[in-house]
Short mmCIF file of C-alpha atoms and ligand atoms in Angstrom, two decimals:
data_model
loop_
_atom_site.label_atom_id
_atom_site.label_comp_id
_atom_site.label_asym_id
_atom_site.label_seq_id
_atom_site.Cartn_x
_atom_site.Cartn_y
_atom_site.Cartn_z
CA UNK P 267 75.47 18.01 -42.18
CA UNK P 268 78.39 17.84 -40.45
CA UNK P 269 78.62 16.75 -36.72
CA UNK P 270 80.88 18.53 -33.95
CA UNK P 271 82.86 16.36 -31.54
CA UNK P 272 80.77 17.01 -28.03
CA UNK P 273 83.03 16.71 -25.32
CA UNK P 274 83.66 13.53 -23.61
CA UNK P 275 81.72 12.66 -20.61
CA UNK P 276 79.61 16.00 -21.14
CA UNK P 277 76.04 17.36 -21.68
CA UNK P 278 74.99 18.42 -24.95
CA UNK P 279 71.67 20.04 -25.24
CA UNK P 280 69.83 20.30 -28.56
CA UNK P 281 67.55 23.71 -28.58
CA UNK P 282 65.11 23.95 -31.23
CA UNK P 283 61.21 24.02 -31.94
CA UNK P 284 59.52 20.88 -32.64
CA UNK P 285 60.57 19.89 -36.57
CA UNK P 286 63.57 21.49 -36.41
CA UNK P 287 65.78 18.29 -36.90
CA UNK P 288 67.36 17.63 -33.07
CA UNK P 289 66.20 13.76 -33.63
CA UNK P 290 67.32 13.43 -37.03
CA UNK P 291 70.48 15.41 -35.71
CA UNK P 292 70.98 12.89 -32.57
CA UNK P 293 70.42 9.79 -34.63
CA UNK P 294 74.08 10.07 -35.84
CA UNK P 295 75.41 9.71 -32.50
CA UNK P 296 75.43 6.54 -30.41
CA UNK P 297 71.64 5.68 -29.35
CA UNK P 298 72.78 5.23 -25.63
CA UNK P 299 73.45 9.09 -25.55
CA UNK P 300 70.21 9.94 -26.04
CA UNK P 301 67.71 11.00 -23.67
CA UNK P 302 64.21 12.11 -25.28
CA UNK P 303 61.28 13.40 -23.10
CA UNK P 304 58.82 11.72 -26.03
CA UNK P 305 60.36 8.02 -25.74
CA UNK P 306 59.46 8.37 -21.94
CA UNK P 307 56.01 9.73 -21.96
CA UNK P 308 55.55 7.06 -24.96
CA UNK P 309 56.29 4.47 -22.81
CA UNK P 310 54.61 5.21 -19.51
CA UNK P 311 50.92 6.25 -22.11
CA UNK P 312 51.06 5.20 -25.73
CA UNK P 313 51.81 8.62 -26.40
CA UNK P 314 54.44 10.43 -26.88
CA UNK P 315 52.39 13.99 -26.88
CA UNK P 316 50.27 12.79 -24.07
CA UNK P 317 51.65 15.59 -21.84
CA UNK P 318 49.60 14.26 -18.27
CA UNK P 319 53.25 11.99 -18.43
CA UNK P 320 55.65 15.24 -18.60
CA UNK P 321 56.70 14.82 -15.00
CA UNK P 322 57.15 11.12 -14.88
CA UNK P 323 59.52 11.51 -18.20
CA UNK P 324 61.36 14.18 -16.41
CA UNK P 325 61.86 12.40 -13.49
CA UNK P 326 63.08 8.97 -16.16
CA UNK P 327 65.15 11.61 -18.01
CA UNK P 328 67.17 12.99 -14.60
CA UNK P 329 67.49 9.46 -13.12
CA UNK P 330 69.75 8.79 -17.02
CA UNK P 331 71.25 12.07 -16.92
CA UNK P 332 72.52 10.86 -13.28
CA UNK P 333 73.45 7.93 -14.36
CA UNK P 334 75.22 8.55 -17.10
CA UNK P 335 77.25 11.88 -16.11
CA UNK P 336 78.75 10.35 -12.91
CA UNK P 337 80.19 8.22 -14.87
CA UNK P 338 81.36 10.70 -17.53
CA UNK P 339 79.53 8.74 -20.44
CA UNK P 340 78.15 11.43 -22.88
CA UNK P 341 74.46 12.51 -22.91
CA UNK P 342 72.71 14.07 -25.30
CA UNK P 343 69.26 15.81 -24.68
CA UNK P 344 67.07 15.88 -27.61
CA UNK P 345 63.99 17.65 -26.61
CA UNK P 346 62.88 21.42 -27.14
CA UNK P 347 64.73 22.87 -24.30
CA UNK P 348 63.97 26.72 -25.83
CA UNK P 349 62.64 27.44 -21.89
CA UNK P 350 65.05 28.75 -20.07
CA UNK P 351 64.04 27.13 -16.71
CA UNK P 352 64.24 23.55 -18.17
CA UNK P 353 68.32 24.96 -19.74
CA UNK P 354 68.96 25.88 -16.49
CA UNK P 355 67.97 22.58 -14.90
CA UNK P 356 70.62 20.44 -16.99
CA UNK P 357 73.33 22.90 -16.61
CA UNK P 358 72.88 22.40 -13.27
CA UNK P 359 72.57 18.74 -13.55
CA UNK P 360 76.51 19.13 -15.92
CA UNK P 361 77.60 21.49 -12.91
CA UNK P 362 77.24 18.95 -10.32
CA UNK P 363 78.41 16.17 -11.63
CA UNK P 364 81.56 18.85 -12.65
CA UNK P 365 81.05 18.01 -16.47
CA UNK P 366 81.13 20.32 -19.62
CA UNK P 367 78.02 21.65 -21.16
CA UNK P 368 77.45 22.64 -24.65
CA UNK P 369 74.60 23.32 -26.80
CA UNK P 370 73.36 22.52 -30.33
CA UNK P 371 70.98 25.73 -31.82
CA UNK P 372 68.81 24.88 -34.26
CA UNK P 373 68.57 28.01 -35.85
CA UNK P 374 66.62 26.67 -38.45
CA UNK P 375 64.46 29.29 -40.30
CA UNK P 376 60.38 29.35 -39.23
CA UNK P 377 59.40 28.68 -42.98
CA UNK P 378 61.91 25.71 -43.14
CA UNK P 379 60.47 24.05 -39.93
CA UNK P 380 57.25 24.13 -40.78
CA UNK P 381 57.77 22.77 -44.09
CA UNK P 382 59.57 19.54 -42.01
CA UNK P 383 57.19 19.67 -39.28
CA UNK P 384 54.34 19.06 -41.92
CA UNK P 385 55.97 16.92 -44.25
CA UNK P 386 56.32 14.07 -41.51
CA UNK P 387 54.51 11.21 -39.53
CA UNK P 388 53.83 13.43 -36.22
CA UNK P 389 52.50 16.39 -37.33
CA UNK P 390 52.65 19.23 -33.75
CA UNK P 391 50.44 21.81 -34.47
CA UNK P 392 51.53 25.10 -35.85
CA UNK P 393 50.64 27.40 -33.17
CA UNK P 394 52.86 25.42 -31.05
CA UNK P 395 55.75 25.17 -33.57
CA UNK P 396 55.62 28.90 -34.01
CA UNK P 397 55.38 29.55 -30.50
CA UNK P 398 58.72 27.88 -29.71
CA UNK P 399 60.66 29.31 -32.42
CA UNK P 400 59.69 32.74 -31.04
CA UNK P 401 61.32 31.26 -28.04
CA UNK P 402 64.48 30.17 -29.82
CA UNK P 403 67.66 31.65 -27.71
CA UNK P 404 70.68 33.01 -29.67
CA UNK P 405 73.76 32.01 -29.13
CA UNK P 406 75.20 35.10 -26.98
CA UNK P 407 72.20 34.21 -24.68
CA UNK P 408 72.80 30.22 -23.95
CA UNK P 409 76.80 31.26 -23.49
CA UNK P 410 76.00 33.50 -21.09
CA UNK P 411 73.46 30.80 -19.27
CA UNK P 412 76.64 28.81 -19.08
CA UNK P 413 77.00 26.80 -21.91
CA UNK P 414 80.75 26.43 -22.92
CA UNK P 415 80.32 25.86 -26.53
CA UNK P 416 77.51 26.71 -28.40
CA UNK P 417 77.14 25.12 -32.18
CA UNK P 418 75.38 26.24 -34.87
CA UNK P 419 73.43 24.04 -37.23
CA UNK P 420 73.30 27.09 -39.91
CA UNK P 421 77.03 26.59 -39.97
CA UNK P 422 77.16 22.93 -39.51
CA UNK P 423 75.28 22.49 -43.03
CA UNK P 424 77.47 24.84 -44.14
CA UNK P 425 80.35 23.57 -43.70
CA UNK P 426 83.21 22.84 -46.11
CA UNK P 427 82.55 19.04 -46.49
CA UNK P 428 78.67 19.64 -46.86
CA UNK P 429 79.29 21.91 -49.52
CA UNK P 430 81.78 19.31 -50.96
CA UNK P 431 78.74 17.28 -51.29
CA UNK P 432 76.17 19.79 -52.13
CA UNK P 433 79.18 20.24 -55.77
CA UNK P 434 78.96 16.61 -56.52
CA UNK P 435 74.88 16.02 -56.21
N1 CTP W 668 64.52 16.74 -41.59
C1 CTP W 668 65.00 17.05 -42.84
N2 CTP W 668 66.24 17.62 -42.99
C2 CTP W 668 66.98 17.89 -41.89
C3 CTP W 668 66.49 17.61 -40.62
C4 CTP W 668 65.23 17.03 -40.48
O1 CTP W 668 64.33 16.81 -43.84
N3 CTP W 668 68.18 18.46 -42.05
C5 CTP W 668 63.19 16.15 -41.49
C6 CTP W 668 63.16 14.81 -40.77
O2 CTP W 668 63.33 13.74 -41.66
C7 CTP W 668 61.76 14.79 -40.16
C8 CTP W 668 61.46 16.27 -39.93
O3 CTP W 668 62.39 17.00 -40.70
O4 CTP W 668 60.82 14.25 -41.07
C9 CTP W 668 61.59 16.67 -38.46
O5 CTP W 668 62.87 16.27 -37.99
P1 CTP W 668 63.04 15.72 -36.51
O6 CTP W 668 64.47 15.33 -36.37
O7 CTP W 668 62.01 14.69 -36.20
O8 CTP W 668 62.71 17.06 -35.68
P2 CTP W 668 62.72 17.27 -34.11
O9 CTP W 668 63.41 18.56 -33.89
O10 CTP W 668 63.28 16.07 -33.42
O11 CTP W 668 61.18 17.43 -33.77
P3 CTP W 668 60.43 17.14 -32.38
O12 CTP W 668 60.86 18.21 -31.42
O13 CTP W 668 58.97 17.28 -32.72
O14 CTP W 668 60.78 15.76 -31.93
MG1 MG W 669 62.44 14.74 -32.06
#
């Protein structure tokens, strides 16, 4: 897959249901850019699904968003972020601190997901995996939430220098 340049100093949000690929996705950008709601509940309980820590992560998670966009150093989100309330949160976090906001969708299709979600270490149960991609905005929808660029991972894997590769496997 190709990777788009994010904008410096901005927010990039990665929406998409649990499996999906945001982590896999994030892990080719600089680690410090990352903030992740499951590293934060991992470390305040063992567990990164342990979801009694949710508000304690949230509150780690704003305290790096803070930090980082005042000083225009890029962030990117890598958790779910297919409610609408919790969108709205870091675009207001980008508007404050007056930086851009863009969005990664991982419009990934349901079968696809699953078949990652299952193959893997951490295993989230399929009601819940289901019940996000229901929730999965389009990209019409997180535009007109505020989001100045949205990206596509449909179109990211197919893009000319993935299918370069695909040719020469
Ligand atoms: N994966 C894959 N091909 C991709 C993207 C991901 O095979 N293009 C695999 C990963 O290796 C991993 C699984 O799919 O085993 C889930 O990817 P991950 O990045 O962990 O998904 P997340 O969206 O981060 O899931 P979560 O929200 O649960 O953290
Ligand atoms: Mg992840």
């Amino acid at each position: 897959m190709d990777v788009p340049d994010l904008p410096d100093g901005g927010l990039c949000a990665l929406v998409g249901p649990p499996g999906s690929g945001k982590s896999t996705f994030a892990a080719r950008y600089p680690d410090s850019w990352r903030v992740c709601l499951d590293v934060y509940r991992r470390l305040a309980t063992d567990s990164e699904a342990d979801q009694s820590a949710t508000p304690v992560a949230a509150e780690i998670q704003d305290l790096l968003l803070d930090a980082r966009l005042s000083r225009a150093l890029n962030v990117l989100v890598d958790s779910t972020n297919v409610f609408p309330h919790v969108r709205a949160g870091l675009l207001a976090r980008a508007r404050y601190w007056q930086r851009p906001a863009v969005a990664v969708l991982f419009d990934v299709p349901l079968s696809t997901v699953e078949a990652q979600n299952a193959d893997r270490d951490r295993v989230v149960p399929l009601h819940i995996v289901r019940e996000h991609h229901q929730l999965l905005p389009d990209a019409d929808q997180l535009h007109r939430e505020g989001f100045t660029a949205v990206h596509l991972v449909s179109e990211l894997l197919a893009t000319p220098a993935a299918l370069r590769r695909a040719a020469h496997r």
